[in-house]
PDB file of C-alpha atoms in Angstrom:
ATOM      1  CA  MET Z   1       0.183  -0.275  -0.450  1.00 34.00           C
ATOM      2  CA  ASP Z   2       1.582   3.030  -1.046  1.00 38.00           C
ATOM      3  CA  ILE Z   3       0.697   6.456   1.467  1.00 43.00           C
ATOM      4  CA  ASP Z   4      -1.767   7.510  -0.985  1.00 46.00           C
ATOM      5  CA  THR Z   5      -3.584   4.903  -0.409  1.00 58.00           C
ATOM      6  CA  ALA Z   6      -2.426   4.729   4.083  1.00 66.00           C
ATOM      7  CA  PRO Z   7      -5.625   4.906   6.015  1.00 80.00           C
ATOM      8  CA  SER Z   8      -4.994   8.520   8.249  1.00 89.00           C
ATOM      9  CA  ILE Z   9      -4.564   8.467  11.595  1.00 91.00           C
ATOM     10  CA  ASP Z  10      -8.415   9.144  11.697  1.00 92.00           C
ATOM     11  CA  THR Z  11      -9.677   6.588  10.342  1.00 92.00           C
ATOM     12  CA  LEU Z  12      -7.714   4.322  12.323  1.00 94.00           C
ATOM     13  CA  ARG Z  13      -9.017   5.916  15.999  1.00 95.00           C
ATOM     14  CA  GLN Z  14     -12.227   5.022  14.264  1.00 95.00           C
ATOM     15  CA  MET Z  15     -11.707   1.848  13.679  1.00 94.00           C
ATOM     16  CA  LEU Z  16      -9.802   1.435  16.766  1.00 96.00           C
ATOM     17  CA  GLN Z  17     -12.501   3.071  19.061  1.00 97.00           C
ATOM     18  CA  ALA Z  18     -15.315   0.950  17.173  1.00 96.00           C
ATOM     19  CA  GLN Z  19     -13.082  -2.537  17.930  1.00 96.00           C
ATOM     20  CA  LEU Z  20     -12.636  -1.172  22.041  1.00 97.00           C
ATOM     21  CA  ARG Z  21     -16.317  -1.312  21.714  1.00 98.00           C
ATOM     22  CA  GLN Z  22     -17.008  -4.686  20.882  1.00 97.00           C
ATOM     23  CA  HIS Z  23     -14.640  -5.934  22.653  1.00 96.00           C
ATOM     24  CA  SER Z  24     -15.887  -4.251  25.538  1.00 97.00           C
ATOM     25  CA  ALA Z  25     -19.050  -5.800  24.589  1.00 96.00           C
ATOM     26  CA  ASP Z  26     -17.590  -8.664  24.534  1.00 94.00           C
ATOM     27  CA  LEU Z  27     -15.920  -8.950  27.793  1.00 94.00           C
ATOM     28  CA  THR Z  28     -19.605  -7.809  29.573  1.00 93.00           C
ATOM     29  CA  VAL Z  29     -21.874 -10.831  28.157  1.00 90.00           C
ATOM     30  CA  LEU Z  30     -18.322 -13.422  28.606  1.00 90.00           C
ATOM     31  CA  THR Z  31     -18.387 -12.064  32.002  1.00 89.00           C
ATOM     32  CA  ALA Z  32     -22.084 -12.229  33.130  1.00 87.00           C
ATOM     33  CA  ALA Z  33     -21.436 -15.747  31.179  1.00 84.00           C
ATOM     34  CA  GLY Z  34     -18.365 -16.787  33.855  1.00 78.00           C
ATOM     35  CA  THR Z  35     -21.176 -16.085  36.643  1.00 77.00           C
ATOM     36  CA  ASP Z  36     -23.869 -18.874  34.510  1.00 73.00           C
ATOM     37  CA  PRO Z  37     -21.852 -21.253  32.488  1.00 62.00           C
ATOM     38  CA  GLY Z  38     -24.741 -23.064  30.843  1.00 64.00           C
ATOM     39  CA  SER Z  39     -26.518 -19.788  29.381  1.00 66.00           C
ATOM     40  CA  THR Z  40     -23.927 -19.926  26.113  1.00 66.00           C
ATOM     41  CA  GLY Z  41     -23.668 -23.887  26.086  1.00 70.00           C
ATOM     42  CA  GLU Z  42     -20.405 -23.340  25.958  1.00 78.00           C
ATOM     43  CA  ASP Z  43     -17.475 -25.088  28.970  1.00 82.00           C
ATOM     44  CA  PRO Z  44     -16.590 -22.822  31.810  1.00 85.00           C
ATOM     45  CA  GLN Z  45     -13.109 -23.289  29.980  1.00 89.00           C
ATOM     46  CA  THR Z  46     -14.198 -21.885  27.141  1.00 89.00           C
ATOM     47  CA  ILE Z  47     -15.349 -18.941  28.946  1.00 89.00           C
ATOM     48  CA  THR Z  48     -12.038 -18.614  30.679  1.00 90.00           C
ATOM     49  CA  ALA Z  49     -10.274 -17.918  27.511  1.00 93.00           C
ATOM     50  CA  ARG Z  50     -13.045 -16.545  26.226  1.00 92.00           C
ATOM     51  CA  THR Z  51     -12.794 -14.055  28.710  1.00 93.00           C
ATOM     52  CA  ALA Z  52      -8.808 -13.955  28.683  1.00 96.00           C
ATOM     53  CA  ALA Z  53      -8.705 -12.613  25.291  1.00 96.00           C
ATOM     54  CA  ALA Z  54     -12.470 -10.282  25.824  1.00 96.00           C
ATOM     55  CA  ARG Z  55      -9.285  -8.774  28.297  1.00 97.00           C
ATOM     56  CA  HIS Z  56      -6.275  -9.131  25.815  1.00 96.00           C
ATOM     57  CA  ALA Z  57      -8.646  -7.377  23.404  1.00 96.00           C
ATOM     58  CA  VAL Z  58      -9.645  -3.912  25.423  1.00 97.00           C
ATOM     59  CA  GLU Z  59      -6.074  -3.758  26.973  1.00 97.00           C
ATOM     60  CA  GLU Z  60      -3.961  -3.221  23.332  1.00 96.00           C
ATOM     61  CA  THR Z  61      -6.834  -1.956  22.030  1.00 97.00           C
ATOM     62  CA  THR Z  62      -6.317   0.688  24.624  1.00 97.00           C
ATOM     63  CA  ALA Z  63      -2.820   0.853  24.512  1.00 97.00           C
ATOM     64  CA  ALA Z  64      -3.123   2.181  20.516  1.00 97.00           C
ATOM     65  CA  LEU Z  65      -5.821   4.394  21.170  1.00 97.00           C
ATOM     66  CA  ALA Z  66      -2.602   5.855  24.190  1.00 97.00           C
ATOM     67  CA  ARG Z  67      -0.330   5.090  21.484  1.00 96.00           C
ATOM     68  CA  ILE Z  68      -2.373   8.334  18.964  1.00 96.00           C
ATOM     69  CA  THR Z  69      -2.879  10.372  21.902  1.00 95.00           C
ATOM     70  CA  ALA Z  70       0.996  10.036  22.984  1.00 95.00           C
ATOM     71  CA  GLY Z  71       1.932  11.299  18.884  1.00 93.00           C
ATOM     72  CA  VAL Z  72       3.719   8.082  18.728  1.00 95.00           C
ATOM     73  CA  TYR Z  73       1.606   5.347  17.359  1.00 95.00           C
ATOM     74  CA  GLY Z  74       2.329   3.520  13.971  1.00 94.00           C
ATOM     75  CA  ARG Z  75       5.918   3.506  15.077  1.00 95.00           C
ATOM     76  CA  CYS Z  76       7.939   0.417  15.816  1.00 96.00           C
ATOM     77  CA  GLU Z  77       8.032  -0.226  19.650  1.00 94.00           C
ATOM     78  CA  ARG Z  78      11.602  -1.940  18.977  1.00 95.00           C
ATOM     79  CA  CYS Z  79      13.685   0.096  16.319  1.00 95.00           C
ATOM     80  CA  ALA Z  80      11.201   3.483  16.160  1.00 94.00           C
ATOM     81  CA  GLY Z  81      10.937   2.887  12.852  1.00 95.00           C
ATOM     82  CA  SER Z  82       8.038   3.258  10.675  1.00 94.00           C
ATOM     83  CA  ILE Z  83       5.002   0.472  11.346  1.00 94.00           C
ATOM     84  CA  PRO Z  84       3.641   0.474   7.501  1.00 92.00           C
ATOM     85  CA  GLY Z  85      -0.282   1.972   6.759  1.00 90.00           C
ATOM     86  CA  ALA Z  86      -0.785  -1.210   4.970  1.00 90.00           C
ATOM     87  CA  ARG Z  87      -0.207  -3.359   8.754  1.00 93.00           C
ATOM     88  CA  LEU Z  88      -1.461  -0.538  10.555  1.00 93.00           C
ATOM     89  CA  GLU Z  89      -5.000  -1.379   8.066  1.00 90.00           C
ATOM     90  CA  ILE Z  90      -5.058  -4.903   9.200  1.00 92.00           C
ATOM     91  CA  LEU Z  91      -4.041  -4.884  12.271  1.00 93.00           C
ATOM     92  CA  PRO Z  92      -4.897  -1.138  14.238  1.00 93.00           C
ATOM     93  CA  HIS Z  93      -3.340  -2.044  17.369  1.00 94.00           C
ATOM     94  CA  ALA Z  94       0.221  -3.068  16.350  1.00 95.00           C
ATOM     95  CA  ARG Z  95       3.002  -2.552  18.118  1.00 95.00           C
ATOM     96  CA  PHE Z  96       6.582  -3.425  15.835  1.00 96.00           C
ATOM     97  CA  CYS Z  97       7.135  -3.287  12.339  1.00 95.00           C
ATOM     98  CA  VAL Z  98       6.667  -6.929  10.741  1.00 94.00           C
ATOM     99  CA  PRO Z  99      10.607  -7.538  11.250  1.00 95.00           C
ATOM    100  CA  CYS Z 100      10.898  -6.199  14.631  1.00 95.00           C
ATOM    101  CA  GLN Z 101       7.818  -8.864  15.245  1.00 93.00           C
ATOM    102  CA  ALA Z 102       9.313 -11.800  12.879  1.00 93.00           C
ATOM    103  CA  ARG Z 103      12.465 -11.748  15.765  1.00 90.00           C
ATOM    104  CA  GLY Z 104       9.686 -11.658  18.577  1.00 78.00           C
ATOM    105  CA  ARG Z 105       9.306  -9.390  21.801  1.00 56.00           C
TER     106      ARG Z 105
END
């Protein structure tokens, strides 16, 4: 994706805000299901795993929104290089560029 077609920060912020609303709603439902596991038809371990994943998604999304506010969004946390717009469009909460992500944290 070239720079002219990269999503704007405002577009990415809106995507992240929508994701945060969805993850928060999912977490609310899963938390309630955790008190009554039979309500969803899922076993308690599945509910626990899905709840942990939703919490992690809320944390990652909130952190990305904080990076936007701080003016460091789109910069790799390891090498400080730019994270390509195409990567951010697919994974708006990305903290690392592809080479640094591949090397592991």
